[in-house]
C-alpha cells in the first residue's frame, strides 16, 4: 500500500525524463535549473562603494553585473517589484504607484491595505511565479509584492505572507529549508510539495532605515552591513550543500534613495488649490485629478504660468509625459502631475507645514525618499548574478539596463518560456569587459546634498557632547520593557532636545530610545547650523 501511494506521488516518466535532461547533481541529489532571486529594497547602487559590503563585492567579482540597473518610473516599491516580476512597464501591468485611483473601478489602490491591494483585478501581466507554475515549475515566493494576490487564480507551491518584523536570519533559514526539500527523484519526494526551482525573496530593511534615517546616516551603515551579512549566510549555506555552482543567485534592488531636508520642501497649497482636486495620487511626486474635468487644462496652464520656471519640479499632463517614463498609457495614471527633482518633496500642510517648520527649526521625516526620475543617479539600483546560467568570466561587466529585462533573464535561467513583456534582453548575457578594467568608484558615487540639518563642518563642543552622552545614558537606563512600534507617517521633529523619562507604552524600548536620541541629534544639527556662518551662507544660497 505504501509503495502504491509513493508511486502515485511520484512525477510521470515524461516529467522525470525532462527533469534529468537538465539536472545537476551536488553529490546527494539532482537539482533542476534553480534560481534564487533576492531583492534588497532601497539598496542604492553606490552603497557597494562604502566598504560595508564584502559579500556583495565578492559576488560582483565572481559573477556578472552592470555598474547599476535602472528602475522604472515612478521609482517606488510596488510598481518596480511588479515590473521586475512581469517585465512590463508600470503603465502596462497597472500597478502605477504605491497609491492610485482607478476611475473605471472607482476604487483606490493602497499598498499597505491588504484588503484593497491584494485583489487580483489590480494586477495585470503575468508574474514570474505564475509563468513558472503554468509550466509545471514549482516556485516559492517570500514576501514579494503582489505574490499574495492570487493572480490568474494560479496556485503557487509556496507563498510567505509579508512580515515586516521578520529577522534576516529567518529569511536565510527559509531559503535553505526550501532547498532542502526533496527533489523529484529523491526519497520522500512529494508531487504537491516539491523542491522549488524559483525562490524569490524580498528584503525591506535597507529601504526602511533609508527612509527613517536617510541614505547617508550612520544608522544606515549597519543596516547595509546586516543585509550583506544575510547574503553571506545564504552563500555559505549553498557552499555547505555543494550548490555554489549548481544554483543561480541573482541579487537586485528596486530603486535608490535621496536625502530629504526641510530646505527642499514645497507646499502643495502654494502650487494649486487642493479644494479643486478629487484625488491626489503618489508621493513624493503628486498625480492630481480635478473634481471638474473641464478644469484640467486651465489648472495645467496656471501651473506652467506661475511655476513652470521652478527648476525643482516638473509639470506634465499624462498625455505629454516624457516618453522615456513610459507613463501615459493607462487611465490609472492621473491626468496631471507635479514631479519634484531628486531630494525634494511636495507636501500638504496637513502633512507638514513648511513655513512654520522652518521657523521652528523642525526636521522633516522621512529623512530619505525615492520616487523621482528613474534615470537620476540617486535612484540607481543593482543587479548581480552568478551561477550555471551565467557562465561568464568572473567579474564580468555588462552595460546598464532597465529592470524590465529581469523577467526574461530569470525565465531563461530556469528554462521557462516567457509571457508577453516589454523586455528584450535574453540569456546568455553579453559582457563588455571586466569591472576591474575601468574601476572608477568616485564617478559612481552620486551627489546627494545633505541639507542644512546635517553636520558638515563645525563640531559641538566637548561640554555639549558630554551633556549629550549623559542624556543618552539616562535614556538607555530608563528605556526597558516597552512594546513594538508601528511605522510613523511623515512628520516634523522638534528641534528641542527634550528627552523625557515618560515613555509611550506602545513603543519598543529600542525604537523609543533611538527616537529620543534622534531628537537630540537633530537639536545638535540645528545648533551647529545656527552657530556656523558657513552654513548660514549656504542656507541663504539654497533659498
Coordinates of C-alpha atoms in Angstrom, one line a residue:
X1 CA 0.0 0.0 0.0
X2 CA 2.8 2.4 0.9
X3 CA 4.6 1.6 -2.3
X4 CA 1.4 2.3 -4.2
X5 CA 0.9 5.7 -2.5
X6 CA 4.6 6.6 -3.2
X7 CA 4.2 5.7 -6.9
X8 CA 1.1 8.0 -7.1
X9 CA 3.1 10.9 -5.5
X10 CA 5.9 10.5 -8.0
X11 CA 6.2 12.5 -11.2
X12 CA 5.4 10.8 -14.5
X13 CA 8.2 9.2 -16.6
X14 CA 8.0 12.1 -19.0
X15 CA 8.4 14.6 -16.2
X16 CA 11.4 12.7 -14.8
X17 CA 13.0 12.5 -18.3
X18 CA 12.6 16.2 -18.8
X19 CA 14.0 16.9 -15.3
X20 CA 17.1 14.7 -15.6
X21 CA 17.9 16.1 -19.1
X22 CA 18.9 19.4 -17.5
X23 CA 19.6 18.4 -13.8
X24 CA 22.9 18.9 -12.0
X25 CA 24.0 16.8 -9.0
X26 CA 25.5 18.1 -5.8
X27 CA 26.6 14.6 -4.9
X28 CA 23.4 13.6 -3.0
X29 CA 20.6 15.0 -5.0
X30 CA 19.7 16.1 -8.6
X31 CA 18.8 19.7 -9.0
X32 CA 16.8 21.0 -11.9
X33 CA 17.7 24.5 -13.0
X34 CA 17.2 26.6 -9.9
X35 CA 17.4 30.3 -9.3
X36 CA 17.3 32.3 -6.0
X37 CA 16.2 35.9 -6.7
X38 CA 16.7 38.3 -3.8
X39 CA 15.5 41.9 -3.8
X40 CA 17.1 44.4 -1.4
X41 CA 14.5 47.2 -1.3
X42 CA 16.1 50.7 -1.4
X43 CA 19.6 49.5 -1.9
X44 CA 21.2 52.3 -3.9
X45 CA 23.9 51.2 -6.4
X46 CA 26.7 53.3 -4.8
X47 CA 26.2 51.5 -1.5
X48 CA 28.6 49.0 -2.9
X49 CA 31.4 51.5 -2.7
X50 CA 31.1 52.2 1.1
X51 CA 33.4 49.4 2.3
X52 CA 30.3 47.9 4.0
X53 CA 29.5 45.0 1.7
X54 CA 32.3 42.4 1.4
X55 CA 29.9 39.7 0.4
X56 CA 28.3 41.7 -2.4
X57 CA 31.6 43.0 -3.6
X58 CA 32.9 39.4 -3.8
X59 CA 29.7 38.5 -5.5
X60 CA 30.4 41.1 -8.2
X61 CA 34.0 39.8 -8.5
X62 CA 32.7 36.2 -9.1
X63 CA 29.6 36.9 -11.3
X64 CA 28.3 39.3 -13.9
X65 CA 26.7 42.7 -13.3
X66 CA 26.3 46.2 -14.7
X67 CA 27.5 49.2 -12.6
X68 CA 23.9 49.8 -12.0
X69 CA 20.4 48.8 -13.1
X70 CA 17.8 51.4 -13.8
X71 CA 14.4 51.2 -12.1
X72 CA 11.2 52.1 -13.9
X73 CA 9.2 55.3 -13.4
X74 CA 7.9 56.1 -10.8
X75 CA 10.8 54.8 -8.7
X76 CA 8.7 53.4 -5.9
X77 CA 8.5 49.9 -4.4
X78 CA 5.3 48.3 -5.7
X79 CA 5.5 49.4 -9.3
X80 CA 9.1 48.3 -9.6
X81 CA 8.8 45.0 -7.9
X82 CA 5.9 44.1 -10.1
X83 CA 7.9 45.4 -13.1
X84 CA 10.8 43.1 -12.2
X85 CA 8.3 40.2 -11.8
X86 CA 6.5 40.8 -15.1
X87 CA 8.9 42.5 -17.4
X88 CA 6.3 45.2 -18.0
X89 CA 6.4 48.9 -17.5
X90 CA 4.0 50.1 -14.8
X91 CA 1.7 51.6 -17.4
X92 CA 1.4 48.1 -18.9
X93 CA 0.9 46.0 -15.8
X94 CA -1.3 48.5 -14.0
X95 CA 0.5 49.0 -10.6
X96 CA 1.3 52.6 -11.4
X97 CA 2.1 53.7 -7.9
X98 CA 2.1 52.7 -4.3
X99 CA -1.2 54.5 -4.2
X100 CA -3.5 55.4 -7.1
X101 CA -7.2 55.8 -8.1
X102 CA -8.8 53.7 -10.7
X103 CA -11.6 55.7 -12.4
X104 CA -13.1 52.7 -14.0
X105 CA -13.3 50.6 -10.9
X106 CA -14.0 53.7 -8.8
X107 CA -11.6 52.3 -6.2
X108 CA -8.3 53.3 -4.7
X109 CA -5.2 51.1 -4.5
X110 CA -3.3 51.5 -1.3
X111 CA -0.3 49.3 -0.9
X112 CA -0.4 48.9 2.9
X113 CA -4.0 47.8 2.9
X114 CA -4.2 44.1 2.0
X115 CA -8.0 44.2 1.8
X116 CA -7.6 46.5 -1.2
X117 CA -4.2 45.9 -2.7
X118 CA -4.4 42.1 -2.8
X119 CA -7.5 41.9 -5.0
X120 CA -6.5 40.2 -8.3
X121 CA -8.1 42.8 -10.5
X122 CA -5.4 45.3 -9.8
X123 CA -2.5 43.1 -11.1
X124 CA -2.1 42.8 -14.8
X125 CA 0.6 41.0 -16.7
X126 CA 2.0 37.6 -15.8
X127 CA 4.5 37.5 -12.9
X128 CA 7.3 35.0 -12.7
X129 CA 5.6 32.7 -10.3
X130 CA 2.5 32.4 -12.5
X131 CA 4.6 31.8 -15.6
X132 CA 6.6 29.1 -13.8
X133 CA 3.6 27.3 -12.2
X134 CA 1.8 27.3 -15.6
X135 CA 4.8 25.4 -17.0
X136 CA 4.9 22.9 -14.0
X137 CA 8.0 24.6 -12.5
X138 CA 7.4 25.0 -8.7
X139 CA 8.0 28.3 -7.1
X140 CA 8.5 29.8 -3.6
X141 CA 7.8 33.5 -3.1
X142 CA 8.8 35.1 0.1
X143 CA 7.1 38.4 0.8
X144 CA 7.5 39.7 -2.8
X145 CA 4.9 42.5 -3.5
X146 CA 1.9 41.0 -5.4
X147 CA 2.6 37.4 -4.6
X148 CA -0.4 37.1 -2.2
X149 CA -2.9 38.4 -4.8
X150 CA -3.9 35.0 -6.4
X151 CA -3.1 36.4 -9.8
X152 CA -5.0 34.5 -12.5
X153 CA -6.1 32.2 -9.7
X154 CA -2.9 30.3 -10.1
X155 CA -1.9 28.1 -7.2
X156 CA 1.7 28.8 -6.0
X157 CA 3.6 26.0 -4.3
X158 CA 4.9 28.2 -1.5
X159 CA 3.9 31.7 -0.6
X160 CA 5.1 33.5 2.5
X161 CA 3.0 36.4 3.7
X162 CA 4.6 39.8 4.3
X163 CA 6.1 40.2 7.7
X164 CA 7.9 43.5 8.2
X165 CA 9.4 42.4 11.5
X166 CA 11.0 39.2 10.3
X167 CA 14.7 39.0 11.2
X168 CA 17.2 38.4 8.4
X169 CA 18.4 35.1 9.9
X170 CA 14.8 33.8 9.4
X171 CA 15.0 34.6 5.7
X172 CA 18.2 32.7 5.4
X173 CA 16.7 29.7 7.2
X174 CA 13.6 29.8 5.0
X175 CA 15.6 29.8 1.8
X176 CA 17.8 26.9 3.0
X177 CA 14.8 24.9 4.1
X178 CA 13.3 25.3 0.7
X179 CA 16.5 24.0 -1.0
X180 CA 16.5 21.0 1.4
X181 CA 13.0 19.9 0.2
X182 CA 13.4 16.5 -1.6
X183 CA 13.7 16.8 -5.4
X184 CA 11.6 14.7 -7.8
X185 CA 14.0 11.7 -7.7
X186 CA 14.8 11.9 -4.0
X187 CA 13.4 9.5 -1.4
X188 CA 10.5 11.2 0.2
X189 CA 9.6 13.3 -2.9
X190 CA 6.0 14.6 -3.0
X191 CA 4.3 15.9 -6.1
X192 CA 2.3 18.5 -4.2
X193 CA 5.3 19.9 -2.2
X194 CA 8.3 19.6 -4.4
X195 CA 11.6 21.5 -4.2
X196 CA 11.0 24.9 -5.9
X197 CA 13.1 25.8 -8.8
X198 CA 12.5 29.5 -8.3
X199 CA 12.9 31.2 -4.9
X200 CA 12.1 34.9 -4.9
X201 CA 12.7 36.7 -1.6
X202 CA 12.0 40.3 -0.6
X203 CA 14.2 42.1 2.0
X204 CA 12.7 45.5 3.2
X205 CA 15.3 46.5 5.8
X206 CA 17.6 48.9 3.8
X207 CA 14.6 50.8 2.5
X208 CA 13.0 51.1 5.9
X209 CA 16.1 52.6 7.6
X210 CA 16.9 54.6 4.5
X211 CA 13.5 56.4 5.0
X212 CA 13.8 56.7 8.7
X213 CA 17.4 57.9 9.0
X214 CA 18.5 58.9 5.5
X215 CA 20.8 57.2 2.9
X216 CA 23.9 58.9 4.3
X217 CA 23.2 58.4 8.0
X218 CA 25.3 56.5 10.5
X219 CA 22.4 54.1 11.2
X220 CA 22.0 53.0 7.5
X221 CA 25.6 51.8 7.5
X222 CA 24.7 49.0 9.9
X223 CA 21.6 48.1 8.0
X224 CA 23.6 47.8 4.8
X225 CA 26.1 45.6 6.6
X226 CA 23.4 43.4 8.0
X227 CA 21.9 42.9 4.6
X228 CA 25.3 42.0 3.2
X229 CA 25.8 39.5 6.1
X230 CA 22.5 37.9 5.3
X231 CA 23.6 37.3 1.8
X232 CA 26.9 35.9 3.1
X233 CA 24.9 33.4 5.2
X234 CA 22.9 32.3 2.1
X235 CA 26.1 31.8 0.0
X236 CA 27.7 29.9 2.9
X237 CA 24.6 27.7 3.0
X238 CA 24.9 27.0 -0.7
X239 CA 28.6 26.1 -0.2
X240 CA 27.8 23.7 2.6
X241 CA 25.3 21.9 0.4
X242 CA 27.8 21.9 -2.6
X243 CA 25.4 24.1 -4.5
X244 CA 27.6 27.0 -5.3
X245 CA 28.0 26.0 -9.0
X246 CA 24.5 24.4 -9.3
X247 CA 22.1 27.1 -8.0
X248 CA 21.9 30.5 -9.7
X249 CA 21.8 33.5 -7.4
X250 CA 20.5 36.9 -8.6
X251 CA 20.6 39.9 -6.3
X252 CA 18.7 43.1 -7.3
X253 CA 17.2 46.2 -5.8
X254 CA 14.2 48.2 -6.9
X255 CA 15.4 51.8 -6.6
X256 CA 17.8 54.0 -4.7
X257 CA 17.2 56.7 -2.1
X258 CA 17.8 60.5 -1.8
X259 CA 18.3 62.6 1.3
X260 CA 15.4 64.9 2.3
X261 CA 15.7 68.2 4.1
X262 CA 13.3 71.0 5.2
X263 CA 15.2 73.3 2.8
X264 CA 14.0 71.2 -0.1
X265 CA 10.3 71.2 0.7
X266 CA 7.5 72.6 -1.5
X267 CA 4.0 73.2 -0.1
X268 CA 1.3 71.8 -2.4
X269 CA -1.1 74.6 -1.4
X270 CA 1.5 77.1 -2.9
X271 CA 1.2 75.4 -6.2
X272 CA -2.5 74.5 -6.5
X273 CA -5.8 74.7 -4.5
X274 CA -6.4 71.2 -3.1
X275 CA -10.1 72.0 -3.0
X276 CA -10.2 71.7 -6.8
X277 CA -8.9 68.1 -6.6
X278 CA -10.9 64.9 -6.1
X279 CA -7.9 62.6 -5.7
X280 CA -4.1 63.0 -5.1
X281 CA -2.0 60.0 -6.1
X282 CA 1.5 59.1 -5.2
X283 CA 4.3 60.7 -3.0
X284 CA 6.7 62.5 -3.1
X285 CA 5.5 63.1 -6.7
X286 CA 1.8 64.0 -7.0
X287 CA -0.7 62.9 -9.5
X288 CA -3.7 65.2 -9.5
X289 CA -7.3 64.5 -10.5
X290 CA -9.5 67.7 -10.8
X291 CA -13.1 67.4 -9.5
X292 CA -14.2 69.1 -12.6
X293 CA -12.6 67.7 -15.7
X294 CA -13.1 71.0 -17.5
X295 CA -10.6 72.5 -15.1
X296 CA -7.8 70.2 -16.2
X297 CA -6.2 72.4 -18.9
X298 CA -6.8 75.7 -17.0
X299 CA -5.1 74.2 -13.9
X300 CA -2.2 72.9 -16.1
X301 CA -1.8 76.3 -17.8
X302 CA -1.9 78.1 -14.4
X303 CA 0.8 75.8 -13.0
X304 CA 3.0 76.3 -16.0
X305 CA 2.5 80.1 -16.0
X306 CA 3.2 80.5 -12.3
X307 CA 5.7 77.7 -11.6
X308 CA 6.9 76.5 -14.9
X309 CA 10.3 78.2 -14.3
X310 CA 10.8 76.4 -11.0
X311 CA 13.9 74.2 -11.5
X312 CA 12.9 71.9 -8.7
X313 CA 9.7 70.5 -10.2
X314 CA 8.4 69.1 -13.5
X315 CA 4.8 69.7 -14.5
X316 CA 3.2 67.3 -17.0
X317 CA -0.1 66.2 -18.3
X318 CA -0.4 62.5 -18.7
X319 CA -0.6 63.0 -22.4
X320 CA 2.7 64.8 -22.6
X321 CA 4.7 62.9 -20.1
X322 CA 8.3 62.3 -21.2
X323 CA 8.3 59.3 -23.5
X324 CA 11.2 57.7 -21.6
X325 CA 9.0 57.5 -18.5
X326 CA 6.6 55.1 -20.3
X327 CA 4.0 56.5 -18.0
X328 CA 0.9 57.7 -20.0
X329 CA -1.0 54.7 -21.5
X330 CA -3.2 53.8 -18.5
X331 CA -6.3 55.5 -17.0
X332 CA -4.9 54.7 -13.6
X333 CA -2.3 57.4 -14.2
X334 CA -3.6 60.7 -13.0
X335 CA -4.2 63.3 -15.8
X336 CA -1.9 66.0 -14.2
X337 CA 1.5 65.5 -12.4
X338 CA 3.9 67.6 -10.4
X339 CA 7.2 65.7 -10.1
X340 CA 9.9 67.1 -7.8
X341 CA 13.6 66.8 -8.5
X342 CA 15.6 64.2 -6.6
X343 CA 15.9 65.2 -2.9
X344 CA 12.8 67.5 -3.0
X345 CA 9.4 66.7 -1.6
X346 CA 5.9 68.2 -2.1
X347 CA 3.7 68.0 0.9
X348 CA 0.3 69.2 2.0
X349 CA 0.0 71.5 5.1
X350 CA -1.8 68.7 6.9
X351 CA 1.3 66.6 6.5
X352 CA 4.0 69.2 7.1
X353 CA 3.7 73.0 7.3
X354 CA 6.9 74.0 5.6
X355 CA 6.9 77.7 6.6
X356 CA 6.1 77.1 10.3
X357 CA 8.6 74.2 10.5
X358 CA 11.4 76.2 9.0
X359 CA 10.8 78.9 11.6
X360 CA 10.8 76.4 14.4
X361 CA 13.8 74.5 13.1
X362 CA 11.9 71.3 12.8
X363 CA 13.3 68.4 10.8
X364 CA 11.3 66.7 8.1
X365 CA 10.7 63.0 8.3
X366 CA 11.2 60.7 6.5
X367 CA 14.9 61.5 6.1
X368 CA 15.2 59.6 2.8
X369 CA 12.8 59.4 -0.2
X370 CA 12.6 58.0 -3.7
X371 CA 10.0 58.1 -6.5
X372 CA 11.9 60.5 -8.7
X373 CA 13.1 60.4 -12.3
X374 CA 14.2 56.8 -12.7
X375 CA 17.3 57.8 -14.6
X376 CA 18.6 60.0 -11.8
X377 CA 21.9 58.6 -10.3
X378 CA 20.4 58.6 -6.8
X379 CA 17.7 56.2 -8.0
X380 CA 20.0 53.6 -9.4
X381 CA 19.5 50.0 -8.4
X382 CA 21.7 46.9 -8.5
X383 CA 21.8 43.6 -10.5
X384 CA 24.4 40.9 -9.7
X385 CA 24.2 37.3 -11.0
X386 CA 26.2 34.2 -10.5
X387 CA 25.6 30.5 -11.3
X388 CA 25.4 28.0 -14.2
X389 CA 23.1 30.2 -16.2
X390 CA 25.8 32.9 -16.1
X391 CA 28.9 31.2 -17.4
X392 CA 30.9 34.3 -17.8
X393 CA 34.4 35.3 -16.8
X394 CA 34.4 36.2 -13.1
X395 CA 33.9 40.0 -12.6
X396 CA 32.2 40.5 -16.0
X397 CA 30.7 43.9 -16.6
X398 CA 27.7 44.5 -18.8
X399 CA 26.1 47.7 -19.9
X400 CA 23.4 49.1 -17.5
X401 CA 19.9 48.1 -18.4
X402 CA 16.3 48.8 -17.1
X403 CA 14.6 46.4 -14.7
X404 CA 12.0 45.4 -17.4
X405 CA 14.7 43.0 -18.5
X406 CA 14.8 41.0 -15.3
X407 CA 11.7 38.8 -16.1
X408 CA 13.3 37.3 -19.3
X409 CA 16.6 36.8 -17.6
X410 CA 15.0 34.8 -14.7
X411 CA 12.8 32.9 -17.1
X412 CA 15.8 31.9 -19.2
X413 CA 17.8 30.9 -16.1
X414 CA 15.3 28.1 -15.3
X415 CA 14.1 27.2 -18.8
X416 CA 10.8 29.0 -18.9
X417 CA 9.0 30.3 -21.9
X418 CA 8.3 34.0 -21.1
X419 CA 4.9 35.6 -21.4
X420 CA 4.5 38.8 -23.3
X421 CA 6.6 41.6 -21.8
X422 CA 8.5 44.8 -22.6
X423 CA 11.9 43.4 -22.2
X424 CA 14.3 42.3 -25.0
X425 CA 17.4 41.1 -23.1
X426 CA 17.9 37.3 -23.1
X427 CA 20.5 34.8 -21.9
X428 CA 23.3 34.5 -22.4
X429 CA 24.2 38.0 -21.2
X430 CA 26.8 39.9 -23.1
X431 CA 29.7 41.3 -21.1
X432 CA 31.5 44.4 -22.4
X433 CA 34.6 43.9 -20.2
X434 CA 35.6 43.4 -16.6
X435 CA 34.8 45.6 -13.6
X436 CA 38.5 46.0 -12.8
X437 CA 39.2 47.2 -16.3
X438 CA 38.0 50.7 -15.7
X439 CA 37.1 50.8 -12.0
X440 CA 36.2 54.4 -11.1
X441 CA 34.1 54.4 -7.9
X442 CA 34.4 58.1 -7.5
X443 CA 32.3 58.7 -10.6
X444 CA 29.8 56.1 -9.4
X445 CA 29.0 58.0 -6.2
X446 CA 26.2 60.4 -7.0
X447 CA 25.8 63.8 -5.4
X448 CA 23.3 63.6 -2.5
X449 CA 23.0 67.1 -0.8
X450 CA 22.9 66.8 2.9
X451 CA 21.0 70.0 3.6
X452 CA 21.1 72.5 6.5
X453 CA 20.4 70.0 9.3
X454 CA 23.4 67.8 8.5
X455 CA 26.7 68.4 10.4
X456 CA 29.3 69.1 7.7
X457 CA 32.0 71.2 9.4
X458 CA 31.8 72.6 12.9
X459 CA 31.5 70.1 15.7
X460 CA 29.8 70.6 19.0
X461 CA 32.0 71.5 22.0
X462 CA 33.3 68.9 24.4
X463 CA 30.9 70.2 27.1
X464 CA 28.0 69.8 24.7
X465 CA 29.0 66.3 23.7
X466 CA 29.3 65.4 27.4
X467 CA 25.8 66.6 28.1
X468 CA 24.5 64.7 25.1
X469 CA 26.2 61.5 26.2
X470 CA 24.8 62.0 29.7
X471 CA 21.3 62.3 28.2
X472 CA 21.8 59.3 26.1
X473 CA 22.9 57.3 29.1
X474 CA 19.9 58.3 31.1
X475 CA 17.6 57.4 28.2
X476 CA 19.1 53.9 27.9
X477 CA 18.8 53.3 31.6
X478 CA 15.1 54.2 31.6
X479 CA 14.0 52.6 28.3
X480 CA 13.3 49.0 29.1
X481 CA 10.1 47.0 28.9
X482 CA 8.4 48.7 26.0
X483 CA 6.3 47.1 23.2
X484 CA 6.8 47.2 19.4
X485 CA 6.2 50.4 17.5
X486 CA 4.4 50.7 14.2
X487 CA 5.9 52.8 11.3
X488 CA 5.2 56.5 11.6
X489 CA 3.8 58.8 8.9
X490 CA 5.7 61.8 7.5
X491 CA 6.2 64.3 10.3
X492 CA 8.2 67.1 11.8
X493 CA 10.6 66.5 14.8
X494 CA 11.0 69.4 17.2
X495 CA 14.5 70.9 17.5
X496 CA 14.2 70.9 21.3
X497 CA 16.2 68.1 22.8
X498 CA 13.7 67.4 25.5
X499 CA 14.4 63.8 26.3
X500 CA 11.8 62.8 28.8
X501 CA 11.6 59.8 31.1
X502 CA 8.0 59.2 30.4
X503 CA 7.8 56.6 27.7
X504 CA 4.8 55.8 25.4
X505 CA 3.7 52.3 26.3
X506 CA 3.1 51.3 22.6
X507 CA 6.8 51.6 21.7
X508 CA 9.5 49.1 21.7
X509 CA 12.3 50.3 24.1
X510 CA 14.9 50.4 21.4
X511 CA 12.7 52.3 18.9
X512 CA 11.8 54.7 21.7
X513 CA 15.4 55.1 22.6
X514 CA 16.5 55.8 19.1
X515 CA 13.7 58.3 18.6
X516 CA 14.8 60.2 21.6
X517 CA 18.4 60.0 20.6
X518 CA 17.5 61.3 17.2
X519 CA 15.7 64.3 18.7
X520 CA 19.0 65.2 20.4
X521 CA 20.9 64.6 17.2
X522 CA 18.5 66.9 15.4
X523 CA 18.9 69.6 18.0
X524 CA 22.7 69.4 17.8
X525 CA 22.5 69.6 14.0
X526 CA 20.3 72.7 14.3
X527 CA 22.7 74.2 16.9
X528 CA 25.6 73.7 14.6
X529 CA 23.7 75.2 11.7
X530 CA 22.7 78.3 13.7
X531 CA 26.3 78.9 15.0
X532 CA 28.1 78.1 11.8
X533 CA 28.5 81.1 9.5
X534 CA 29.4 78.9 6.6
X535 CA 26.1 77.0 7.0
X536 CA 24.3 80.4 7.2
X537 CA 25.7 81.4 3.9
X538 CA 24.8 78.1 2.4
X539 CA 21.2 78.4 3.7
X540 CA 20.9 81.8 2.0
X541 CA 22.1 80.4 -1.3
X542 CA 19.7 77.5 -1.1
X543 CA 16.8 79.8 -0.5

